Amino acid sequence: MTDSDMDLTAPELSPDDFLRIDDPHFEAGNVAIVTGAASGIGRATATALASNGLTVVGADIDAEGLDETGDLVEEFDAPGAYHGVETDLTNDADVEAVVDAAAEEGELRYVANIAGMQHIASIAEFPMEKYDLLLDIMLRSPFKMAQAAIPHIEATDDGVGAIANMSSVHGHYATKDKPAYITAKHGLAGLTRSIAAEGDGTLRGFSVSVGYVLTPLMVDQIEDTAEERGISKREVIEDVMLGQARTKEMMAPAEVANLFTFGFSSHAKHLNGGDLLFDGGYVHTYE
C-alpha cells in the first residue's frame, strides 16, 4: 500500500465493537459521567457504557458533538440512556452542575475523566496560557470532578463505584516537547492513588494508559507531522509514533472504551489505585 492510499480515517463505531459485561451494577438506575464525550475516546466510552445498560451523562464543551454521540447511542439501540450536558470543564460551577445533573438521573457511581488536549512546544517556548488551559482540563478538572462526585458515590446503598482517569504512556515516561501533557498525566497518577486511598475499598480509583489512538484529532496530527517533517504519513505512523512500540498498529477508540467498561465492572474490584497499561510495548521494551 502506498502512502497516498493509506486509510487515515478514524474507525467508525459499531455495536459489535463493545465489550458487554453482566454486572449487577450495570443497569439504568446507575449513572456514569464521561467527560470529552463529544468525540474520540470519550464518545466511544459513553456509547460503550450505555451499551452495558448504564445511564450515561456526557460532558463536553462541544454541544453539537454531544448530540451526535446521543444519536449514535440511539442508533445502536443501547439499553442504557444517554444525556449530553454542555460543560466547560475549566469552570468549577459547570463541573458541579454536571455532577448534580447526573445525580438527578439515578445513583451516580462512575466517572470517566477522558477530556484532554495537546500542545507541542519545548519547556522554554511553552506558552503559559496553553499550560494553564491544559492543566485545568486534564488535571484540575478531574480533581474537581472527583471532589463533587465522591459524596454521591458514598451515599449509594453499598458505596460501590469508581473514578477512572485517562492517562497515557506519557504518564509513565517523558519525551520532548510535550511537557504540559506529561506533567498532567503524571499528576493523574497521584490523583488516582489518592482516590483509592480514601475510597475504603468500595469506591475505587484507577487509570487507563494507552499509546496512540486513531481518533479524528490523531488523523490531523499525523497529516500535520508529515507535512512539517517532510516525510510520508506512513513514516509518521510507523517510525515516529509506533517506532518504540512492539504492536505496530494504533488502538481504536472502542478498544480504549472497553478498558473503562472492564475497570468499572465487578471483575476489576481489585483494580484500585492502579493503571491499566495497554501500550503495545512502549513502556517496558526498548531498543
Short mmCIF file of C-alpha atoms in Angstrom, two decimals:
data_model
loop_
_atom_site.label_atom_id
_atom_site.label_comp_id
_atom_site.label_asym_id
_atom_site.label_seq_id
_atom_site.Cartn_x
_atom_site.Cartn_y
_atom_site.Cartn_z
CA MET A 1 0.00 0.00 0.00
CA THR A 2 1.35 3.41 -0.93
CA ASP A 3 1.24 6.38 1.41
CA SER A 4 -1.34 8.12 -0.75
CA ASP A 5 -3.91 5.34 -0.38
CA MET A 6 -3.44 4.75 3.35
CA ASP A 7 -6.70 4.66 5.29
CA LEU A 8 -6.23 7.56 7.68
CA THR A 9 -9.81 7.91 8.76
CA ALA A 10 -10.74 7.20 12.35
CA PRO A 11 -12.65 3.91 12.54
CA GLU A 12 -16.41 4.23 12.72
CA LEU A 13 -18.02 2.76 15.82
CA SER A 14 -20.33 -0.24 15.54
CA PRO A 15 -22.34 -2.14 18.16
CA ASP A 16 -20.07 -5.17 17.77
CA ASP A 17 -17.05 -3.17 18.94
CA PHE A 18 -18.05 -3.11 22.58
CA LEU A 19 -17.32 -5.47 25.43
CA ARG A 20 -20.52 -6.36 27.29
CA ILE A 21 -20.33 -7.45 30.89
CA ASP A 22 -23.05 -8.98 33.02
CA ASP A 23 -22.69 -6.90 36.17
CA PRO A 24 -25.28 -6.21 38.88
CA HIS A 25 -24.45 -2.50 38.88
CA PHE A 26 -24.71 -2.11 35.12
CA GLU A 27 -28.32 -1.05 34.93
CA ALA A 28 -30.23 2.12 34.11
CA GLY A 29 -30.66 3.22 37.72
CA ASN A 30 -26.91 3.73 37.97
CA VAL A 31 -25.18 6.66 36.31
CA ALA A 32 -21.77 7.26 34.75
CA ILE A 33 -20.30 10.65 33.82
CA VAL A 34 -17.99 10.69 30.80
CA THR A 35 -16.03 13.85 30.04
CA GLY A 36 -14.91 14.53 26.49
CA ALA A 37 -17.98 12.62 25.31
CA ALA A 38 -18.40 14.65 22.11
CA SER A 39 -15.73 12.78 20.14
CA GLY A 40 -12.97 10.18 20.08
CA ILE A 41 -12.35 8.03 23.14
CA GLY A 42 -14.95 9.91 25.18
CA ARG A 43 -17.67 9.26 22.60
CA ALA A 44 -16.69 5.59 22.39
CA THR A 45 -16.72 5.24 26.18
CA ALA A 46 -20.10 6.93 26.57
CA THR A 47 -21.50 4.59 23.93
CA ALA A 48 -19.85 1.53 25.49
CA LEU A 49 -21.26 2.25 28.94
CA ALA A 50 -24.76 2.93 27.57
CA SER A 51 -24.43 -0.34 25.64
CA ASN A 52 -23.86 -2.01 29.02
CA GLY A 53 -27.10 -0.64 30.41
CA LEU A 54 -25.85 2.34 32.40
CA THR A 55 -27.36 5.79 32.24
CA VAL A 56 -24.59 7.99 30.84
CA VAL A 57 -24.19 11.74 31.21
CA GLY A 58 -21.75 13.08 28.66
CA ALA A 59 -19.90 16.29 29.50
CA ASP A 60 -18.17 18.37 26.84
CA ILE A 61 -17.94 21.96 25.64
CA ASP A 62 -18.98 20.79 22.14
CA ALA A 63 -22.79 20.67 22.28
CA GLU A 64 -23.14 19.52 18.68
CA GLY A 65 -20.72 16.66 19.25
CA LEU A 66 -22.63 15.61 22.37
CA ASP A 67 -25.80 15.42 20.31
CA GLU A 68 -24.04 13.27 17.72
CA THR A 69 -22.95 10.88 20.47
CA GLY A 70 -26.56 10.68 21.57
CA ASP A 71 -27.62 9.88 18.02
CA LEU A 72 -25.10 7.03 17.98
CA VAL A 73 -26.38 5.58 21.26
CA GLU A 74 -29.90 5.69 19.87
CA GLU A 75 -28.83 4.19 16.53
CA PHE A 76 -27.19 1.27 18.36
CA ASP A 77 -30.39 0.72 20.38
CA ALA A 78 -28.31 0.72 23.57
CA PRO A 79 -30.20 -0.46 26.66
CA GLY A 80 -28.88 2.44 28.73
CA ALA A 81 -29.88 6.08 28.47
CA TYR A 82 -27.67 8.99 27.40
CA HIS A 83 -27.85 12.68 28.24
CA GLY A 84 -25.40 15.28 26.95
CA VAL A 85 -24.67 18.30 29.12
CA GLU A 86 -22.69 21.18 27.63
CA THR A 87 -19.89 21.71 30.15
CA ASP A 88 -16.87 23.98 30.41
CA LEU A 89 -14.54 21.74 32.40
CA THR A 90 -12.37 24.72 33.34
CA ASN A 91 -15.33 26.21 35.24
CA ASP A 92 -15.91 24.76 38.72
CA ALA A 93 -19.59 25.71 38.68
CA ASP A 94 -20.07 23.84 35.40
CA VAL A 95 -18.37 20.76 36.82
CA GLU A 96 -20.58 20.86 39.91
CA ALA A 97 -23.64 21.36 37.71
CA VAL A 98 -22.98 18.32 35.53
CA VAL A 99 -22.41 16.18 38.63
CA ASP A 100 -25.72 17.42 40.07
CA ALA A 101 -27.43 16.71 36.74
CA ALA A 102 -26.03 13.16 36.74
CA ALA A 103 -27.20 12.57 40.32
CA GLU A 104 -30.72 13.56 39.30
CA GLU A 105 -30.74 10.73 36.74
CA GLY A 106 -30.13 7.99 39.31
CA GLU A 107 -27.36 6.81 41.59
CA LEU A 108 -24.07 8.29 40.44
CA ARG A 109 -21.44 5.57 40.69
CA TYR A 110 -18.90 6.07 37.91
CA VAL A 111 -16.84 8.90 36.45
CA ALA A 112 -14.57 8.62 33.41
CA ASN A 113 -12.31 11.68 33.14
CA ILE A 114 -11.31 11.48 29.48
CA ALA A 115 -11.33 15.05 28.11
CA GLY A 116 -7.91 16.25 27.03
CA MET A 117 -5.87 18.39 24.68
CA GLN A 118 -2.33 18.63 23.38
CA HIS A 119 0.14 21.39 22.63
CA ILE A 120 3.61 20.73 21.23
CA ALA A 121 6.45 23.00 22.35
CA SER A 122 9.63 22.87 24.39
CA ILE A 123 9.59 23.95 28.02
CA ALA A 124 11.49 27.13 27.13
CA GLU A 125 8.96 28.06 24.46
CA PHE A 126 5.74 26.73 26.01
CA PRO A 127 3.03 29.43 26.25
CA MET A 128 1.89 29.63 29.85
CA GLU A 129 -1.71 30.26 28.83
CA LYS A 130 -1.64 26.91 26.99
CA TYR A 131 -0.02 25.26 30.01
CA ASP A 132 -2.73 26.62 32.31
CA LEU A 133 -5.54 25.55 29.98
CA LEU A 134 -4.14 22.06 29.51
CA LEU A 135 -3.63 21.53 33.25
CA ASP A 136 -7.09 22.95 34.01
CA ILE A 137 -8.76 20.49 31.64
CA MET A 138 -6.62 17.43 32.28
CA LEU A 139 -5.69 17.64 35.99
CA ARG A 140 -7.65 20.27 37.87
CA SER A 141 -10.98 19.29 36.32
CA PRO A 142 -10.60 15.58 37.22
CA PHE A 143 -9.78 16.62 40.79
CA LYS A 144 -12.86 18.86 40.94
CA MET A 145 -14.99 16.16 39.32
CA ALA A 146 -13.85 13.66 41.96
CA GLN A 147 -14.48 16.17 44.73
CA ALA A 148 -18.05 16.73 43.55
CA ALA A 149 -18.83 13.09 42.71
CA ILE A 150 -17.40 11.25 45.72
CA PRO A 151 -20.18 12.27 48.16
CA HIS A 152 -22.80 10.94 45.72
CA ILE A 153 -20.99 7.61 45.29
CA GLU A 154 -20.54 7.27 49.05
CA ALA A 155 -24.26 7.93 49.53
CA THR A 156 -25.32 4.88 47.49
CA ASP A 157 -26.60 1.86 49.38
CA ASP A 158 -23.27 0.00 49.18
CA GLY A 159 -20.77 2.75 48.31
CA VAL A 160 -19.63 0.86 45.23
CA GLY A 161 -18.30 2.96 42.38
CA ALA A 162 -15.15 4.10 40.63
CA ILE A 163 -13.48 7.20 39.26
CA ALA A 164 -11.28 6.49 36.24
CA ASN A 165 -8.72 8.83 34.73
CA MET A 166 -7.47 8.76 31.14
CA SER A 167 -3.71 8.58 31.39
CA SER A 168 -1.15 7.66 28.71
CA VAL A 169 2.23 6.12 28.08
CA HIS A 170 3.30 9.70 28.80
CA GLY A 171 2.12 9.14 32.35
CA HIS A 172 4.94 6.58 32.60
CA TYR A 173 7.80 8.29 30.79
CA ALA A 174 8.66 11.58 29.13
CA THR A 175 9.52 12.60 25.60
CA LYS A 176 10.50 16.05 24.46
CA ASP A 177 8.13 18.88 23.50
CA LYS A 178 5.09 17.63 25.46
CA PRO A 179 5.91 18.97 28.95
CA ALA A 180 2.42 20.11 29.99
CA TYR A 181 0.76 16.91 28.80
CA ILE A 182 3.36 14.80 30.57
CA THR A 183 3.03 16.84 33.76
CA ALA A 184 -0.75 16.40 33.71
CA LYS A 185 -0.60 12.66 33.12
CA HIS A 186 1.93 12.12 35.90
CA GLY A 187 -0.27 14.20 38.17
CA LEU A 188 -3.25 11.97 37.38
CA ALA A 189 -1.35 9.02 38.84
CA GLY A 190 -1.27 10.83 42.17
CA LEU A 191 -4.95 11.72 41.99
CA THR A 192 -5.86 8.12 41.11
CA ARG A 193 -3.96 6.79 44.11
CA SER A 194 -5.45 9.43 46.39
CA ILE A 195 -8.97 8.40 45.38
CA ALA A 196 -8.09 4.79 46.11
CA ALA A 197 -6.61 5.70 49.49
CA GLU A 198 -9.80 7.47 50.55
CA GLY A 199 -12.30 5.06 48.98
CA ASP A 200 -12.41 2.37 51.69
CA GLY A 201 -12.15 -0.38 49.08
CA THR A 202 -15.59 0.10 47.55
CA LEU A 203 -15.06 3.46 45.85
CA ARG A 204 -12.10 2.73 43.60
CA GLY A 205 -9.73 4.87 41.60
CA PHE A 206 -7.91 3.63 38.52
CA SER A 207 -6.36 4.96 35.34
CA VAL A 208 -6.09 3.78 31.75
CA SER A 209 -2.86 4.25 29.80
CA VAL A 210 -2.52 3.67 26.08
CA GLY A 211 -0.26 4.74 23.25
CA TYR A 212 -1.51 6.40 20.08
CA VAL A 213 -5.23 6.01 19.35
CA LEU A 214 -6.67 6.61 15.88
CA THR A 215 -9.12 9.42 16.65
CA PRO A 216 -10.07 12.30 14.32
CA LEU A 217 -7.63 14.54 16.19
CA MET A 218 -4.89 11.98 15.69
CA VAL A 219 -5.56 11.85 11.95
CA ASP A 220 -5.00 15.60 11.82
CA GLN A 221 -1.82 15.29 13.89
CA ILE A 222 -0.42 12.63 11.54
CA GLU A 223 -1.04 14.77 8.50
CA ASP A 224 0.43 17.87 10.15
CA THR A 225 3.53 15.98 11.29
CA ALA A 226 4.08 14.52 7.83
CA GLU A 227 3.94 17.97 6.29
CA GLU A 228 6.12 19.55 8.98
CA ARG A 229 8.86 16.90 8.73
CA GLY A 230 8.65 16.32 5.00
CA ILE A 231 8.03 12.60 5.39
CA SER A 232 5.16 10.31 4.45
CA LYS A 233 2.16 9.66 6.66
CA ARG A 234 3.19 6.03 6.80
CA GLU A 235 6.61 7.04 8.12
CA VAL A 236 4.95 9.23 10.75
CA ILE A 237 2.88 6.29 11.96
CA GLU A 238 5.47 3.52 11.75
CA ASP A 239 8.64 5.38 12.67
CA VAL A 240 7.66 8.45 14.69
CA MET A 241 4.58 7.26 16.55
CA LEU A 242 4.93 3.47 16.66
CA GLY A 243 8.69 3.25 16.40
CA GLN A 244 9.17 2.24 20.03
CA ALA A 245 6.07 0.04 20.23
CA ARG A 246 6.09 -3.68 19.52
CA THR A 247 2.47 -3.80 18.33
CA LYS A 248 2.61 -1.97 15.01
CA GLU A 249 -0.91 -0.62 14.83
CA MET A 250 -2.80 2.12 16.59
CA MET A 251 -5.58 1.35 19.02
CA ALA A 252 -9.16 2.10 18.08
CA PRO A 253 -11.26 4.30 20.40
CA ALA A 254 -13.61 1.38 21.13
CA GLU A 255 -10.70 -0.71 22.41
CA VAL A 256 -9.90 2.00 24.94
CA ALA A 257 -13.58 2.32 25.86
CA ASN A 258 -13.69 -1.38 26.67
CA LEU A 259 -10.93 -0.89 29.24
CA PHE A 260 -13.11 1.63 31.07
CA THR A 261 -16.06 -0.77 30.95
CA PHE A 262 -13.97 -3.59 32.41
CA GLY A 263 -12.42 -1.28 35.01
CA PHE A 264 -15.84 -0.15 36.24
CA SER A 265 -17.12 -3.72 36.50
CA SER A 266 -17.04 -6.03 39.49
CA HIS A 267 -14.46 -8.14 37.65
CA ALA A 268 -11.99 -5.34 38.39
CA LYS A 269 -12.72 -4.92 42.10
CA HIS A 270 -9.02 -5.36 42.90
CA LEU A 271 -8.02 -2.64 40.43
CA ASN A 272 -7.65 0.16 42.93
CA GLY A 273 -5.05 2.89 42.59
CA GLY A 274 -3.52 1.07 39.66
CA ASP A 275 -3.22 1.63 35.94
CA LEU A 276 -4.49 -0.43 33.02
CA LEU A 277 -1.46 -0.18 30.72
CA PHE A 278 -2.33 -1.31 27.19
CA ASP A 279 0.54 0.28 25.31
CA GLY A 280 1.68 -2.24 22.71
CA GLY A 281 5.09 -2.42 24.36
CA TYR A 282 6.04 1.25 24.56
CA VAL A 283 6.96 1.42 28.21
CA HIS A 284 8.68 -1.84 29.12
CA THR A 285 10.55 -2.64 25.91
CA TYR A 286 13.12 -0.58 24.07
CA GLU A 287 15.89 -0.92 21.54
#
